[in-house]
Coordinates of C-alpha atoms in Angstrom, one line a residue:
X1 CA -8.2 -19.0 6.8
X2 CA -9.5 -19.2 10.5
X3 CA -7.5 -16.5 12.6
X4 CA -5.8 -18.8 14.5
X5 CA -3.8 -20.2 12.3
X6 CA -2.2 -16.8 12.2
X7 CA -2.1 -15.8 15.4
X8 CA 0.0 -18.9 15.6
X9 CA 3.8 -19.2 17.6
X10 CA 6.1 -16.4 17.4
X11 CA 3.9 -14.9 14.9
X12 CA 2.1 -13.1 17.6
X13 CA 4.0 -10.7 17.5
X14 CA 4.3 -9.8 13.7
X15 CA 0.5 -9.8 13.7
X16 CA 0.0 -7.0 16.4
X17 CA 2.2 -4.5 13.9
X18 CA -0.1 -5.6 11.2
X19 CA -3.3 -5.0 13.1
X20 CA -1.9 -1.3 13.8
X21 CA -1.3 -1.3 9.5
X22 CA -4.9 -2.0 9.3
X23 CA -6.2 0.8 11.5
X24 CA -4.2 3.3 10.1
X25 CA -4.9 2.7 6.5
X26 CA -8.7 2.3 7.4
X27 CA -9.7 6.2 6.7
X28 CA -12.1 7.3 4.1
X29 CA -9.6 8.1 1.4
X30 CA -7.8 5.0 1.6
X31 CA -9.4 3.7 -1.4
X32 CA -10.9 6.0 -4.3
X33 CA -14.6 4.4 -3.3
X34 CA -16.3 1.9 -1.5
X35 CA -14.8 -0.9 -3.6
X36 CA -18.8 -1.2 -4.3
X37 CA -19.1 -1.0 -8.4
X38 CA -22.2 1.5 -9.0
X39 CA -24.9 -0.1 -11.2
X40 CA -23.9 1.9 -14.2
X41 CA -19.9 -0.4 -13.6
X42 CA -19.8 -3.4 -15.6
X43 CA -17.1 -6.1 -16.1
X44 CA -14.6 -6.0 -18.8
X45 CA -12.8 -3.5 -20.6
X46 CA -9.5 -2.1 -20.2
X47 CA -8.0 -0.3 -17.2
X48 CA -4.8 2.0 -18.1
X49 CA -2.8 3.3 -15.9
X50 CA -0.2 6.5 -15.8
X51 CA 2.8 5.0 -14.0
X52 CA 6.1 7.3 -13.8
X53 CA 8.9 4.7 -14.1
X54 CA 8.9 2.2 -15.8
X55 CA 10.1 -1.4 -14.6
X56 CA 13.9 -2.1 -14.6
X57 CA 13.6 -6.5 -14.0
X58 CA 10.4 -8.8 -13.9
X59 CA 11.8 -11.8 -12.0
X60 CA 10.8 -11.8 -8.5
X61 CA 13.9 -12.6 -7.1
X62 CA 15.8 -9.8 -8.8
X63 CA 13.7 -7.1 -8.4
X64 CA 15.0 -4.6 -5.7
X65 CA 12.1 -1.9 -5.7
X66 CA 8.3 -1.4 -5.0
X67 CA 7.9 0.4 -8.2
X68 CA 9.5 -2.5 -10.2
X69 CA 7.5 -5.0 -7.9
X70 CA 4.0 -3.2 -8.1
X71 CA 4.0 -3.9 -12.0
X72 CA 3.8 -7.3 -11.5
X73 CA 3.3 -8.6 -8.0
X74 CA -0.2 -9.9 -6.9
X75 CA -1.3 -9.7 -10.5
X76 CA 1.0 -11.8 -12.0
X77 CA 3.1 -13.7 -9.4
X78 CA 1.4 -14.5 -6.0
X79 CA 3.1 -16.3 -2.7
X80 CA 2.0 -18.6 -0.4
X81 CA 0.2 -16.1 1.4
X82 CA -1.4 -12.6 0.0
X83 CA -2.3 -9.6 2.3
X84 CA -5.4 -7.3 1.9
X85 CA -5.7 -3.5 1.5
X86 CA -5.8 -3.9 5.4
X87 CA -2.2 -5.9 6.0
X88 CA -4.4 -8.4 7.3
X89 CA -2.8 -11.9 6.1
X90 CA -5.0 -14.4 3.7
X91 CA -4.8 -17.5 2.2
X92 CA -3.2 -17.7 -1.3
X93 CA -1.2 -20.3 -2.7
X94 CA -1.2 -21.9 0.6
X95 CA -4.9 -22.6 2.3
X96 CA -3.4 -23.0 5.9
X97 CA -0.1 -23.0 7.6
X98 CA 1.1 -24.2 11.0
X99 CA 4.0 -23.6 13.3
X100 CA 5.5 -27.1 13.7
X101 CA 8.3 -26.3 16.3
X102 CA 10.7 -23.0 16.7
X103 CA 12.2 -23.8 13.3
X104 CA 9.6 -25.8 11.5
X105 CA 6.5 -24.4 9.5
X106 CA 4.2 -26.2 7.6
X107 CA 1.9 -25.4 4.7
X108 CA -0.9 -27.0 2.9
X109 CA -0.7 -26.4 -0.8
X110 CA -4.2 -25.3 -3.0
X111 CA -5.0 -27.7 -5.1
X112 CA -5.9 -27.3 -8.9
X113 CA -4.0 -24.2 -9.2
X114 CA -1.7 -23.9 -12.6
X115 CA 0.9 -21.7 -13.5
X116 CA 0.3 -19.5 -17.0
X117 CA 2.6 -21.7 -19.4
X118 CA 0.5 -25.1 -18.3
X119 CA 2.4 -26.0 -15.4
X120 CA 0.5 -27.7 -12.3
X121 CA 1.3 -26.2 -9.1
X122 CA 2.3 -28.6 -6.6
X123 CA 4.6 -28.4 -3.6
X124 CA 7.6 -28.6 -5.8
X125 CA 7.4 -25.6 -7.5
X126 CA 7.6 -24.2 -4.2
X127 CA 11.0 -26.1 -3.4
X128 CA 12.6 -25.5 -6.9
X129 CA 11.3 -21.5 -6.3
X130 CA 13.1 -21.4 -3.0
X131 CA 16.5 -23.4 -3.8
X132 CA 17.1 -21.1 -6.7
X133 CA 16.4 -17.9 -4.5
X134 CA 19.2 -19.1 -2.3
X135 CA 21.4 -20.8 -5.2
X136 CA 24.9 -18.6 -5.0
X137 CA 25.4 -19.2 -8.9
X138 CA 21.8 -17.1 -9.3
X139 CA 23.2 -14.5 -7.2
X140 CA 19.4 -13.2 -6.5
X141 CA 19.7 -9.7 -4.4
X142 CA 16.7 -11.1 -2.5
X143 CA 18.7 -14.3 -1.1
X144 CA 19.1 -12.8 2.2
X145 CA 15.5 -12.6 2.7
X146 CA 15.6 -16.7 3.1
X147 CA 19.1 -16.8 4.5
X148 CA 17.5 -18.8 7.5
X149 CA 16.0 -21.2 5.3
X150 CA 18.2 -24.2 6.1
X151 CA 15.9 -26.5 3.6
X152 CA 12.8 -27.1 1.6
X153 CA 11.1 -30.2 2.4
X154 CA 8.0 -31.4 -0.2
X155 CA 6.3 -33.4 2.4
X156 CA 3.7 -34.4 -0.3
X157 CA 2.3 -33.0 -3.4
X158 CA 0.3 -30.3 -1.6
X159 CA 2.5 -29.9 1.8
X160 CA 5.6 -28.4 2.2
X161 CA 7.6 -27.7 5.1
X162 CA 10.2 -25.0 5.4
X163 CA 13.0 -25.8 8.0
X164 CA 14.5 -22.7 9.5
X165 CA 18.5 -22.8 10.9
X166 CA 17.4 -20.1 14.0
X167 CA 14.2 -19.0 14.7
X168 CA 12.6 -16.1 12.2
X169 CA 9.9 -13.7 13.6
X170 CA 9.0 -12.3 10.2
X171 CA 8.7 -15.6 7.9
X172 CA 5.1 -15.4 7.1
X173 CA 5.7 -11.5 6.5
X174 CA 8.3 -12.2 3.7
X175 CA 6.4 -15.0 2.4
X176 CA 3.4 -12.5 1.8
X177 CA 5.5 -10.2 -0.2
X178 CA 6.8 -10.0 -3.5
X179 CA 10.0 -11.9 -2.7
X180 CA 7.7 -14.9 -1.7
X181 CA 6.2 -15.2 -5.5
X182 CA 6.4 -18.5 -6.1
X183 CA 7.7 -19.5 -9.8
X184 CA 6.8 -22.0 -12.5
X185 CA 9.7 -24.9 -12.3
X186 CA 9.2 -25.3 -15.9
X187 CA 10.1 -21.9 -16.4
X188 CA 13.2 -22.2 -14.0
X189 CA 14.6 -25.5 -15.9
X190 CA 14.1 -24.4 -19.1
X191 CA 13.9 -20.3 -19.8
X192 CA 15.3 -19.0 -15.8
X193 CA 17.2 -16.3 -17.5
X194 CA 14.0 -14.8 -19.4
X195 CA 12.3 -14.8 -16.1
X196 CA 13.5 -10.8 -16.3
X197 CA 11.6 -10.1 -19.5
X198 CA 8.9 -13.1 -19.4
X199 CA 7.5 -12.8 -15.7
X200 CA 5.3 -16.6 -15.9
X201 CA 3.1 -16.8 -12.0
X202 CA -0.1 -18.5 -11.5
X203 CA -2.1 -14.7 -10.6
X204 CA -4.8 -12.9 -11.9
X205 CA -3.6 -11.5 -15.0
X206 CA -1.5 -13.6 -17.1
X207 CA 1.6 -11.0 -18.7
X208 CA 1.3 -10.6 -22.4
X209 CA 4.1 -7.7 -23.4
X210 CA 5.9 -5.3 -22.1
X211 CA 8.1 -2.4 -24.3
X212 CA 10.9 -0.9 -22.1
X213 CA 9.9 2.5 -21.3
X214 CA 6.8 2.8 -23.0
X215 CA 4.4 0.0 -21.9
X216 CA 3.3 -3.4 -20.4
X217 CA 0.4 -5.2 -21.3
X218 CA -1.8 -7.6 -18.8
X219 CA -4.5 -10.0 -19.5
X220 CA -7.0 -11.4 -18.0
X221 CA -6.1 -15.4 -16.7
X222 CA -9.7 -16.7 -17.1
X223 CA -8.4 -20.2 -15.0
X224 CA -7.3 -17.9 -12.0
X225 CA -8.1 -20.0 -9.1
X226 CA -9.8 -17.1 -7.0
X227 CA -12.1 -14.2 -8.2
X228 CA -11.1 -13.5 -11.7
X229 CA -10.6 -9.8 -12.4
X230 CA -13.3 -7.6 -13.6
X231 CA -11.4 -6.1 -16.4
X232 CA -10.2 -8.0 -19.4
X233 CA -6.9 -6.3 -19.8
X234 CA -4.5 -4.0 -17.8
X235 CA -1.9 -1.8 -19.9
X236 CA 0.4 0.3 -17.8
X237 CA 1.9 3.5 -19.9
X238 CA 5.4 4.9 -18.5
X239 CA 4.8 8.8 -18.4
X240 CA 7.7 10.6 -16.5
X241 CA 6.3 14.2 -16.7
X242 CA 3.8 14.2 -13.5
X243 CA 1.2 17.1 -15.1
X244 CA 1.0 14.8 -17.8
X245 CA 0.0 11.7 -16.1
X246 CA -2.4 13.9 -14.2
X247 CA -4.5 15.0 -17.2
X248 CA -4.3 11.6 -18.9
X249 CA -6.5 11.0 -16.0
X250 CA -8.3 14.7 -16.6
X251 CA -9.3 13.6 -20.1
X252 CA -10.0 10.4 -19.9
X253 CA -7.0 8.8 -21.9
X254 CA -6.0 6.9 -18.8
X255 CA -7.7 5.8 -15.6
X256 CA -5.3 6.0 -12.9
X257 CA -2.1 7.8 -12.0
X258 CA -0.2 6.2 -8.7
X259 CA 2.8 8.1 -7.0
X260 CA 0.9 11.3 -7.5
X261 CA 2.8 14.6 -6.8
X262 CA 2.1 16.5 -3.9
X263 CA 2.1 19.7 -6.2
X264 CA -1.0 18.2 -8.4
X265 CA -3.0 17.4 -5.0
X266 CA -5.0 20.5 -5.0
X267 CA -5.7 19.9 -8.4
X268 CA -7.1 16.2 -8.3
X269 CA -9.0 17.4 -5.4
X270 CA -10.9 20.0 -7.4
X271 CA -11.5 18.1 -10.3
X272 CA -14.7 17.2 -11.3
X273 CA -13.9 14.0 -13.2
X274 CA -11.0 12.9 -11.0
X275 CA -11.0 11.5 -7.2
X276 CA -8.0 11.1 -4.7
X277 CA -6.9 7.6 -3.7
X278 CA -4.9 7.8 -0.6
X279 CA -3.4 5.8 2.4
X280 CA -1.0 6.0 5.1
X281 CA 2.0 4.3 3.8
X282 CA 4.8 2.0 5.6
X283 CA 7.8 3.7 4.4
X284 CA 10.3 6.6 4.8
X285 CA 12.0 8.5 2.5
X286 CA 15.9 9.9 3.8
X287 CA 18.7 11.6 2.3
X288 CA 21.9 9.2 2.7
X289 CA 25.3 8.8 1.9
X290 CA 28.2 6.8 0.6
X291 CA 30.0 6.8 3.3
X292 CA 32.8 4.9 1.6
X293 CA 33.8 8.0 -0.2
X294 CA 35.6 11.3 1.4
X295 CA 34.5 13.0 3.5
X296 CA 31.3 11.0 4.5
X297 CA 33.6 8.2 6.0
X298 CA 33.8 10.8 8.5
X299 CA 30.6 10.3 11.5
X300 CA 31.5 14.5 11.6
X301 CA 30.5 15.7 8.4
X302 CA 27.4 13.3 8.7
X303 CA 26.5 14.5 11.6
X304 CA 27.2 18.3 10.9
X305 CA 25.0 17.5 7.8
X306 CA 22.1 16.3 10.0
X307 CA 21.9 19.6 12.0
X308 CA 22.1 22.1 9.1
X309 CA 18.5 20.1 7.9
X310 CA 15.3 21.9 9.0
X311 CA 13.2 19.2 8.3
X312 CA 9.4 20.9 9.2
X313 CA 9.8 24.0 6.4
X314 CA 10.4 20.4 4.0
X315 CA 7.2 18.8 5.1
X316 CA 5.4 21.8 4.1
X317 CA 7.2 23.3 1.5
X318 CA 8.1 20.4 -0.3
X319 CA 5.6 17.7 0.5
X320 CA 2.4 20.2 1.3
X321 CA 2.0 18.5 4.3
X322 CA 1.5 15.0 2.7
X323 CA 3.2 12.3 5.1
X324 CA 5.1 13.7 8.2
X325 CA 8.6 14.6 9.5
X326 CA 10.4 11.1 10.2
X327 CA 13.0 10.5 13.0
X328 CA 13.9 6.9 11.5
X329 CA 13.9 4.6 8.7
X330 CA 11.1 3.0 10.3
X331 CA 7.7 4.3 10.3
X332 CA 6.0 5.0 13.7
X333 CA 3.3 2.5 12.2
X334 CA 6.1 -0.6 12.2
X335 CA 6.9 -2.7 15.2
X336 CA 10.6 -2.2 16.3
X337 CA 10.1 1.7 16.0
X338 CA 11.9 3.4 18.8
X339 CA 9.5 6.4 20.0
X340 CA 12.2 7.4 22.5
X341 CA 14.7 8.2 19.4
X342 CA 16.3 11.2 19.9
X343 CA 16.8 13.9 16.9
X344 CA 19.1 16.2 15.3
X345 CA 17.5 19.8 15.8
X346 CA 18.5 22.5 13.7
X347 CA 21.6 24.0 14.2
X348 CA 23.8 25.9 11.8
X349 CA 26.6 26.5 14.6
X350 CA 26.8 23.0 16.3
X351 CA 27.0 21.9 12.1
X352 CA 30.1 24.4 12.0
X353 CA 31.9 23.2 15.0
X354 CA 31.6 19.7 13.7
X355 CA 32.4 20.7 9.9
X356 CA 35.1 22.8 11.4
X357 CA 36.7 19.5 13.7
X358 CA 36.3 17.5 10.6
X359 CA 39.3 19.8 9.0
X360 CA 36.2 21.8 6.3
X361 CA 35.8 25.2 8.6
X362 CA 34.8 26.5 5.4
X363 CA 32.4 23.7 4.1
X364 CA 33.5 21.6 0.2
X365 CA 31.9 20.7 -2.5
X366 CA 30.0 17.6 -3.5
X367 CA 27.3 16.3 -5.4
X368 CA 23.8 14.7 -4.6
X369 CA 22.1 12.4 -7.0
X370 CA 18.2 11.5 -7.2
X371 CA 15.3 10.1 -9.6
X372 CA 13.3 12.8 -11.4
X373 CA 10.3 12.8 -9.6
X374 CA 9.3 16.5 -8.9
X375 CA 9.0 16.3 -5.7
X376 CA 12.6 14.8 -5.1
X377 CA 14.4 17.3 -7.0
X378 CA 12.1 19.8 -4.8
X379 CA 14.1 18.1 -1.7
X380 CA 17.0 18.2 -3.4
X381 CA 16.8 22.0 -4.2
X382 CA 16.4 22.9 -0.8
X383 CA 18.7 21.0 0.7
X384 CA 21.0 23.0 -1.5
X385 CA 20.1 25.9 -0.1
X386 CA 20.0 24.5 3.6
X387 CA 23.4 23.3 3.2
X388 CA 25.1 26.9 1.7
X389 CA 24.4 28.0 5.5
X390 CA 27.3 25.9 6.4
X391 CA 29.7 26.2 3.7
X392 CA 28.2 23.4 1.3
X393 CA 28.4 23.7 -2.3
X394 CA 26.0 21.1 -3.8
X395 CA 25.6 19.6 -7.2
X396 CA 22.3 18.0 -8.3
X397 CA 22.4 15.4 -10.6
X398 CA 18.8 14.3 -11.8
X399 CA 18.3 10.7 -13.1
X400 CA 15.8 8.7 -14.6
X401 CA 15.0 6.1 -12.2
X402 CA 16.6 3.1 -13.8
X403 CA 20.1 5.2 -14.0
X404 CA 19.9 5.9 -10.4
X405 CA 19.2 2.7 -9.2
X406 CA 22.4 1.6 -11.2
X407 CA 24.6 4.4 -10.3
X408 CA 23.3 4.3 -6.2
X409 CA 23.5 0.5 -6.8
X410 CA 27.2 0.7 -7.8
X411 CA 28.3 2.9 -4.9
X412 CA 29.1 5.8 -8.0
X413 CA 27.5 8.4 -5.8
X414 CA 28.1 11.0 -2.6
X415 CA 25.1 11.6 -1.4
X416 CA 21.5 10.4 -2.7
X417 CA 17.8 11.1 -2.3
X418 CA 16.2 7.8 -1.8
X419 CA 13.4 6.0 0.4
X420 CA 12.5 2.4 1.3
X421 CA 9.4 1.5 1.3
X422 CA 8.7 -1.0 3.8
X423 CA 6.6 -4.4 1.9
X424 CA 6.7 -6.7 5.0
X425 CA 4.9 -4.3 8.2
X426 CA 8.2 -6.0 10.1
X427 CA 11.0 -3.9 10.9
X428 CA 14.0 -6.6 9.9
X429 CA 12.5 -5.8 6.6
X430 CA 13.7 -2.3 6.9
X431 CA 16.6 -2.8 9.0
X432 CA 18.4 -6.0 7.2
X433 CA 17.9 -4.2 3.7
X434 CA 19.2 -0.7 4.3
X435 CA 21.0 -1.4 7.3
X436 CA 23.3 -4.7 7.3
X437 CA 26.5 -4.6 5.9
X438 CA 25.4 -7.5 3.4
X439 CA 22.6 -5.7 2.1
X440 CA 25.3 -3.0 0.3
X441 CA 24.4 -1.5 -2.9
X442 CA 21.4 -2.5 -5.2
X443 CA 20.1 -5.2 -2.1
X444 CA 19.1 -1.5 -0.2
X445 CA 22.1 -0.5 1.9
X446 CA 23.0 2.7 -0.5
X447 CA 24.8 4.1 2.0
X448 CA 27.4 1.4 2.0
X449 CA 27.0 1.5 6.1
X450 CA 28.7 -1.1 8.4
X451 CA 28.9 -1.4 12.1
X452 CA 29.2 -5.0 13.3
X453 CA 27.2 -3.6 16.7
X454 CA 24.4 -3.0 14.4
X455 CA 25.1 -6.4 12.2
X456 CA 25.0 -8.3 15.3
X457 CA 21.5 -6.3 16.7
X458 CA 19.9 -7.1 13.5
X459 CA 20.8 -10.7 13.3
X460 CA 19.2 -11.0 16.7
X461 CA 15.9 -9.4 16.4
X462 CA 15.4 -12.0 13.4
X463 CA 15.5 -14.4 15.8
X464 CA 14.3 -13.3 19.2
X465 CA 10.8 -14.3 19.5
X466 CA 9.6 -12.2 22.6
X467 CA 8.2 -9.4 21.4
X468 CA 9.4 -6.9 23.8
X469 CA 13.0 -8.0 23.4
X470 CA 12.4 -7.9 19.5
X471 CA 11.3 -4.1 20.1
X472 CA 14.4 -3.4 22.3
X473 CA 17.2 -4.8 20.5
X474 CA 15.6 -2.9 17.0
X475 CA 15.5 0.2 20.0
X476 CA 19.2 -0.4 20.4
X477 CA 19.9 -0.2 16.8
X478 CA 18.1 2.5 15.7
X479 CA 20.2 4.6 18.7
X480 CA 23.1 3.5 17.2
X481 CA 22.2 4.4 13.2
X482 CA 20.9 7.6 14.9
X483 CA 24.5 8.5 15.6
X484 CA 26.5 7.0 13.3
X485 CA 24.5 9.0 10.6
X486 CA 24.5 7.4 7.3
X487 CA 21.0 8.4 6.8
X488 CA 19.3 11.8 7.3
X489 CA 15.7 10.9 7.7
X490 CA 12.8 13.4 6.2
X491 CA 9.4 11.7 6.1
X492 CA 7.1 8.9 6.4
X493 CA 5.6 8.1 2.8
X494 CA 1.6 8.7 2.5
X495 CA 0.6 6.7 -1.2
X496 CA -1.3 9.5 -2.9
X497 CA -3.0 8.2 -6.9
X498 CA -5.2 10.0 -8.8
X499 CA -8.2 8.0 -11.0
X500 CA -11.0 8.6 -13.0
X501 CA -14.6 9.6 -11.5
X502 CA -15.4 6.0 -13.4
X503 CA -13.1 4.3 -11.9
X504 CA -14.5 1.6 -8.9
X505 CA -13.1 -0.6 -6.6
X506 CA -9.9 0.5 -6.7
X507 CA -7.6 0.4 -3.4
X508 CA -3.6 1.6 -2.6
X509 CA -2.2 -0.8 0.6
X510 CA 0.1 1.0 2.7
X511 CA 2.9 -0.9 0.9
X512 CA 1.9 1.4 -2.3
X513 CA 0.5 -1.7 -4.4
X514 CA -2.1 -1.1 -6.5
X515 CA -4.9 -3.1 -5.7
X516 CA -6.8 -4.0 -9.2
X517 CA -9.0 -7.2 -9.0
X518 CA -12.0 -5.6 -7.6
X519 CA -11.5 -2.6 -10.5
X520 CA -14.5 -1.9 -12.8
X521 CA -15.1 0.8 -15.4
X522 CA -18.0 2.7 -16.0

């Protein structure tokens, strides 16, 4: 794909936040090598991978988290568009794409391309993928991703047009992510409500099984389109206990470990048959709540709550210095961050006085949920004991991840450890998800938050195409979720894996996905 044809319209724009991706998850640890196989790599063989959680859907359209995606997306499903370990936008499904007008874009389809049960792909598995994202009966958490999709037009077999209702700054980004995988209209007509068990794209690796909370099972597709992949089969293995991922790795039994825990850092780094995959990541992991449930409807408690948090002592006590201190759910790295944001600073007595004004002078008692990753129950821990110094008596209740996404999903909780992890480099991604009031529960708005100020801010920044208005207006909003309070944010997310000395060519993008195509085993 020549560069212009992404530089293209209102696009600009998008593409300046992804060239700042690319330089910052350029350093030397970014990948675990060169992505250069030695001599003594060959093809073939099987890669295993240590993966925490396991994955709670495989249809593309359900799936609500990176974890969940990152089993499946650019392996088995692809879009229209892929990006690199760089953010930098390529050809996938689609071998160019135009701007046609304001609300028009235009794609030209790859030809010979067939999905894994047989099916050829053609521009209308691209218009029957998009009408049932946005069908009401399917109900897909990801339909407000396309909400400005007005229709899908199959121009011909291999062109297709997408016809916007209002201007979109990000399409190309969400078309590049996971909730762009285009799907087999075989599969949708005859087996749609498999799609969660039976994920069928036209990728790399064709799935083969997968045993809920134990293991999936990739294969090689050996009528992939593109490069095929070096290794002939990729089984992931769900190990919740982090030390024990990390010396499957040690010993050999598995070859990488992702979401490695900042405790076991020092460890991997000392190793002499293990090597430290690392890049700067998009996302930004917070401490939120329900603020549909007593007494976090009340902007007071929230706020007392965000001065009693001394956020630097958590960045090194609990993270070891791994990602840094966050003043908003956007990453610094993201167009739309507002460096201007003001902060909470620590203070125990302004948290009083508010606490106090709220009608609790002497603090209650609630309950804070979170997934079991070590590091997360760390946070929680400490917040604990941050919080006694204004009266707080806290609960930790420690889930597995699935349980917490349905409990946080429901609205069941008070307060909750969570993160979003941005897969786009556009901050609507961010803000629409966890912000917008119709983004609450399982879509990403766990807090349950709704300002119609912030609804209407959003909903313009989607449209605006002038990049310096874009930033303001997402400036503007990020003021206003700054005082209203239903998040307390902690850190931007560094993606830290561990793998095997034998391991080559293997990448993290600062989304987190694991990059496997170019993998080889010694």
């Amino acid at each position: 794909m020549k560069r212009n044809l992404i530089l293209g319209g209102f696009l600009a724009m998008s593409l300046v936040g992804m060239t700042v991706l690319a330089g910052c998850s350029s350093s030397p640890n970014s990948t675990a090598d060169n992505g250069k196989a030695s001599e003594a790599s060959k093809a073939g063989g099987t890669l295993t991978i240590a993966r925490k959680a396991d994955a709670n859907n495989l249809d593309p359209q359900f799936i609500t988290n990176i974890p969940s995606a990152n089993y499946i997306f650019g392996k088995v499903y692809e879009g229209l568009l892929m990006t690199d370990k760089n953010m930098e936008y390529k050809p996938a499904l689609a071998t160019e794409w135009k701007q046609v007008d304001d609300l028009t874009w235009e794609f030209k389809l790859r030809q010979g391309v067939t999905f894994h049960d047989g099916t050829p792909f053609t521009a209308e598995a691209v218009k029957k993928t998009m009408e049932r994202a946005l069908d009401p009966k399917v109900n897909s958490p990801r339909a407000s991703n396309f909400s400005m999709v007005k229709e899908v037009k199959a121009v011909d077999d291999y062109t297709v047009q997408f016809i916007l209702s209002y201007p979109y700054a990000p399409i190309l980004s969400i078309l590049a992510s996971n909730e762009g995988s285009i799907l087999s209209p075989k599969a949708i007509a005859e087996q749609a409500d498999k799609l969660s068990k039976n994920p069928i794209g036209t990728g790399p690796f064709k799935f083969q099984s997968w045993t809920p909370g134990q293991e999936m099972i990739l294969v090689k597709n050996d009528s992939y389109w593109g490069e095929i992949p070096k290794v002939d089969k990729v089984v992931y293995k769900v190990v919740p206990e982090d030390t024990t991922r990390v010396a499957m790795v040690e010993s050999g039994e598995v070859q990488i470990s992702d979401q490695l825990p900042v405790t076991e850092l020092d460890r991997v780094k000392n190793s002499t048959s293990m090597t430290l995959a690392r890049t700067e990541g998009l996302g930004v992991e917070y401490i939120g709540f329900n603020v549909k449930k007593k007494p976090f409807d009340d902007v007071r408690v929230r706020q007392a709550f965000s001065y009693a948090i001394e956020k630097d002592s958590i960045i090194k006590g609990v993270y070891n210095g791994v990602g840094s201190k966050a003043i908003s759910a956007l990453s610094p790295k993201m167009i739309g961050f507002n460096p201007k944001l003001g902060e909470y600073d620590y203070n125990i007595n302004k948290a009083k006085e508010l606490l106090a004004e709220a009608g609790f002078p002497n603090g209650f008692k609630t309950s804070i949920v979170t997934d079991d990753r070590k590091e997360r129950i760390n946070l929680a821990e400490v917040i604990q004991s941050q919080l006694k110094g204004i009266g707080i008596d806290l609960e930790i209740k420690v889930m597995e991840y699935g349980a917490y996404l349905d409990v946080t999903g429901k609205g069941e909780h008070s307060m909750f450890i969570g993160g979003w992890g941005n897969a786009t480099g556009d901050a609507d991604y961010n803000q629409y998800n966890v912000f917008h009031s119709s983004s609450h529960g399982s879509k990403g708005n766990l807090a349950f938050y709704t300002n119609p100020e912030v609804d209407k801010l959003i909903e313009e920044g989607r449209r605006e195409k002038d990049v310096e208005k874009r930033k303001a207006i997402y400036a503007k909003a990020q003021e206003i979720e700054m005082k209203d309070s239903p998040l307390i944010p902690i850190r931007t997310i560094d993606h830290v894996a561990a793998t095997a000395k034998n391991v080559k060519g293997f990448a993290l993008n600062p989304v987190g996905y694991l990059m496997l195509n170019d993998v080889t085993v010694k």
